[in-house]
Coordinates of C-alpha atoms in Angstrom, one line a residue:
X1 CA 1.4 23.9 -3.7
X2 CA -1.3 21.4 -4.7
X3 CA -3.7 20.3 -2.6
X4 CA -5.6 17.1 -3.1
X5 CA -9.7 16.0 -1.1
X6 CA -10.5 13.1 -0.4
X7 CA -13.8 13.3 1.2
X8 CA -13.0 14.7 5.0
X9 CA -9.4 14.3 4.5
X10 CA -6.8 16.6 3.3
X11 CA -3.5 15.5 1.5
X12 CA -1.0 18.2 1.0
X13 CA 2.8 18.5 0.9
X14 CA 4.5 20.1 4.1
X15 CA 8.0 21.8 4.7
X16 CA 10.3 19.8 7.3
X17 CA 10.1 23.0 9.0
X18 CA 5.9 22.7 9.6
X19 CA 6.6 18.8 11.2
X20 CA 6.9 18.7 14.8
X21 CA 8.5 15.6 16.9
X22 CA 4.6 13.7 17.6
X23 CA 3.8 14.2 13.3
X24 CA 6.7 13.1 12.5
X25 CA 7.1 9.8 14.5
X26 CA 3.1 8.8 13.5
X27 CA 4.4 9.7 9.9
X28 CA 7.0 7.4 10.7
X29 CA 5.4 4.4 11.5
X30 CA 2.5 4.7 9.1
X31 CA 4.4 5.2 6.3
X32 CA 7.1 1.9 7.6
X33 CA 3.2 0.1 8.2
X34 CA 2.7 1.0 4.7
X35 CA 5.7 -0.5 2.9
X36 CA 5.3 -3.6 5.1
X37 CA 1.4 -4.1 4.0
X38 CA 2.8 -3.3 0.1
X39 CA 5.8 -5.8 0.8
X40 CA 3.3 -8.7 1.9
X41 CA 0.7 -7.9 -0.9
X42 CA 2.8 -8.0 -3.5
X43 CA 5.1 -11.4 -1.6
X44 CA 1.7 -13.0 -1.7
X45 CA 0.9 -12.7 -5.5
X46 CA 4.5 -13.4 -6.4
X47 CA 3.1 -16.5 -4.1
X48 CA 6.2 -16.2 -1.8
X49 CA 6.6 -17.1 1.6
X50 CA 7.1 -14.5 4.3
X51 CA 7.7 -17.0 6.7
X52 CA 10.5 -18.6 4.0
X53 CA 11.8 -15.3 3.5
X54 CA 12.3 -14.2 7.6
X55 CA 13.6 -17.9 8.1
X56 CA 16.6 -17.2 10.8
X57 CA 19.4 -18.8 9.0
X58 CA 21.6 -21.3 11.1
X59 CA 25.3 -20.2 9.1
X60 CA 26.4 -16.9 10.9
X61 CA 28.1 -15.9 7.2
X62 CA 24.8 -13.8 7.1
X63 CA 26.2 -11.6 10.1
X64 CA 29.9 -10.5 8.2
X65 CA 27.8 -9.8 5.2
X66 CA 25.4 -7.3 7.4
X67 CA 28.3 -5.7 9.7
X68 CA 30.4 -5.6 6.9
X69 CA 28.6 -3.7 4.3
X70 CA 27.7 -1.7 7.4
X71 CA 31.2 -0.8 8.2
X72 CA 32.2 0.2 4.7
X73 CA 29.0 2.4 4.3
X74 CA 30.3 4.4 7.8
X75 CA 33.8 4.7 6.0
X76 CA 32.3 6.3 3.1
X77 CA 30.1 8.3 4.9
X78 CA 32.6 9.3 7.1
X79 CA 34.9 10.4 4.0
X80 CA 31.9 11.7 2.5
X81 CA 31.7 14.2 5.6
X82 CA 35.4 15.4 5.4
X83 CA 35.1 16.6 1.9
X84 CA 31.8 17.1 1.0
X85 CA 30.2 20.3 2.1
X86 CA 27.3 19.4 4.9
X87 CA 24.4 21.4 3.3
X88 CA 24.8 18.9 0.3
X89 CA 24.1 15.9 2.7
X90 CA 20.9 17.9 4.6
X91 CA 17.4 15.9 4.8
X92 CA 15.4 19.0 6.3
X93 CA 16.6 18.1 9.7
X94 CA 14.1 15.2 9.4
X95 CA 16.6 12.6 11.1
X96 CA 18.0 15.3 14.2
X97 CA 13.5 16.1 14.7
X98 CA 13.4 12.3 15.0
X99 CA 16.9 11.1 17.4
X100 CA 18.1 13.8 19.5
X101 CA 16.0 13.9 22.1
X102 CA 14.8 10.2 21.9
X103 CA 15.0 7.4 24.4
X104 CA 18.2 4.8 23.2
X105 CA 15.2 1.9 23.5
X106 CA 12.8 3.6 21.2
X107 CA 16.1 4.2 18.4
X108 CA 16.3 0.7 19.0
X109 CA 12.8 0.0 18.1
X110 CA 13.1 2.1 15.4
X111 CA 16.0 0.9 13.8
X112 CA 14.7 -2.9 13.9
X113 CA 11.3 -1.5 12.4
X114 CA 12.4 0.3 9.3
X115 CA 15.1 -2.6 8.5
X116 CA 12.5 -5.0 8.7
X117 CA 9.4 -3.3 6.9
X118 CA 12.0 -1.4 4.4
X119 CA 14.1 -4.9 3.5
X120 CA 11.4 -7.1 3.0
X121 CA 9.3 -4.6 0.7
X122 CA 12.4 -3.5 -1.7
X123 CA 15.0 -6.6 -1.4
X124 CA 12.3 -9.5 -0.6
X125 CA 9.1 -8.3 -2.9
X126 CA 10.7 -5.7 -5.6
X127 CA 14.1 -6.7 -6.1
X128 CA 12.5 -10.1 -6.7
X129 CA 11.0 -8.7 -9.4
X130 CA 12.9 -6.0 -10.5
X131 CA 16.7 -6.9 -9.7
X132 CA 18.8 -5.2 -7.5
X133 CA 19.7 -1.8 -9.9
X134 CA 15.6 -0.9 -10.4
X135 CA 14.8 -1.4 -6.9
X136 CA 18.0 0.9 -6.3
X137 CA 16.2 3.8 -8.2
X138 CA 12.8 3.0 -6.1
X139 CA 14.7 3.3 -2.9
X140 CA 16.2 6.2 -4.1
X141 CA 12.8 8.0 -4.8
X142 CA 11.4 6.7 -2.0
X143 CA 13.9 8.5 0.1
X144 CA 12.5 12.0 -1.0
X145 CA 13.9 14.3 1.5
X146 CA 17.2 13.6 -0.2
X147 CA 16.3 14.4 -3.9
X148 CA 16.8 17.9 -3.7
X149 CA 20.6 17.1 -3.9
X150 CA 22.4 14.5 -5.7
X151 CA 24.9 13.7 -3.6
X152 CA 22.8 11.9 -1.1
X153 CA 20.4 10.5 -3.8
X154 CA 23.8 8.7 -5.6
X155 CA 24.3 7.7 -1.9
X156 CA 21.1 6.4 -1.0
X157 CA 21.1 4.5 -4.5
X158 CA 24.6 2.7 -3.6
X159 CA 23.6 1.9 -0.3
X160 CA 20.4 0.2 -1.7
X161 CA 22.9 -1.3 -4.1
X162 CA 24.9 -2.7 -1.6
X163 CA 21.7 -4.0 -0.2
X164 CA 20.4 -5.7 -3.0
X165 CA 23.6 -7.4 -3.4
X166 CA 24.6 -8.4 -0.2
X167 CA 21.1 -10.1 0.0
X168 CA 21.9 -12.3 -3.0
X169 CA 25.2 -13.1 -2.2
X170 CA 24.0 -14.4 1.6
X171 CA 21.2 -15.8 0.5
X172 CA 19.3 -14.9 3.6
X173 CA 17.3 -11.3 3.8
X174 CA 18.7 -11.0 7.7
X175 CA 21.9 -9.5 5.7
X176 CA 20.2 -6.6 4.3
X177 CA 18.0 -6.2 7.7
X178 CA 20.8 -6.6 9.6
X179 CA 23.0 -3.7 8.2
X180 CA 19.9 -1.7 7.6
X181 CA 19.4 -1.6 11.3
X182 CA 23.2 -1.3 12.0
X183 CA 23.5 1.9 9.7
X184 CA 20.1 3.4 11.5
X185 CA 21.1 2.4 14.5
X186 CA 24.1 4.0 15.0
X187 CA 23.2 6.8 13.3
X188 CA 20.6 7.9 15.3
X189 CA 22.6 6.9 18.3
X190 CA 25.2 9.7 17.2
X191 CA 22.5 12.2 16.6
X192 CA 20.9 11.5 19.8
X193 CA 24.4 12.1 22.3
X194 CA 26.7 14.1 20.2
X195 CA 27.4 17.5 21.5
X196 CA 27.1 20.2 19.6
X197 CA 30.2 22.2 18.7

C-alpha cells in the first residue's frame, strides 16, 4: 500500500480491522468537520446563504417528505436484508465499531451531525451545481467502505437520490437532514440494543 509525507505527518490507507472505537470517532468528526468547511466554502462562492439555506421552514410538509423517504428506505432495506446475502451489504464493521457500545445521547449527536454537515455539503452546495444524479455518484464515492460491493454502492446512490429529490420537491434542506438523521438514527439505535443471535 502507498504511503504519502507530508512533512511530520503520515497519510496512509488502513484496514477497518486496524481502527479502534477512539480513531474511529475522531475520524468521524474530522472528516463530518471537513465536508461542513467544503460545504460553506464552496456555498459562499456560489454566493449562497447558509443562513437562507438552514431557514426553519414554517409549513410542516417538510416533515412527511423527511419521515417519508425515511420509511420507504427502511422497507427496502429491510427487503434488501431478507434476500440479499449479508456479506454483500458489510462496511468493514465500521458502523457496529461506531454504535454498539455507545451512549443513546451521543447516537443522537451523531445522527444530527452527519445529517447536517453531509446535507448541506452534497444537496445545498453540490447538487446546486451539479443536480441531483452527479451529486448521487459523489455520495456514492464518498461512502468508500461500500465500493467493494455493488449492492450497497447502487444503495447508497438511490438513497442520495432520494435525497436530492426530496430536497427539491420540499423546497427546504430540513427534508433531506431530517431523513438523513432518521435513517442514522435508527440505525445505529438497532446496532446499539439488538441482541445477538
Amino acid at each position: 500500500m502507498k504511503k504519502f509525507k507530508f512533512g511530520n505527518v503520515k497519510i496512509e490507507p488502513i484496514e477497518p480491522g486496524q481502527l479502534n472505537e477512539r480513531l474511529l470517532l475522531i475520524n468521524l468528526y474530522i472528516t463530518q468537520g471537513l465536508a461542513l468547511l467544503i460545504g460553506l466554502v464552496i456555498l459562499f462562492f456560489q454566493k449562497q446563504s447558509v443562513v437562507s439555506l438552514l431557514k426553519f421552514p414554517n409549513d410542516p410538509g417538510f416533515f412527511y417528505w423527511g419521515a417519508g423517504l425515511a420509511g420507504v428506505m427502511f422497507l427496502i432495506d429491510l427487503v434488501l436484508s431478507k434476500v440479499i446475502p449479508e456479506e454483500s451489504m458489510d462496511d468493514g464493521g465500521i458502523n457496529e465499531m461506531l454504535f454498539r457500545t455507545r451512549p443513546v445521547w451521543h447516537i443522537i449527536v451523531i445522527a444530527a451531525f452527519v445529517a447536517i454537515c453531509e446535507e448541506l455539503l452534497f444537496r445545498g452546495a453540490i447538487q446546486h451545481a451539479f443536480g441531483p444524479y452527479w451529486t448521487s455518484i459523489i455520495f456514492a464515492i464518498i461512502h468508500i467502505r461500500y465500493l467493494k460491493h455493488w449492492i450497497p454502492t447502487g444503495w447508497v446512490f438511490l438513497s442520495s437520490y432520494g435525497l436530492g429529490y426530496i430536497y427539491i420537491h420540499s423546497g427546504t434542506l430540513w427534508a433531506p437532514i431530517l431523513c438523513h438523521f432518521i435513517i442514522d438514527l435508527v440505525s445505529g439505535l438497532i446496532i446499539r440494543f439488538r441482541r445477538d443471535k
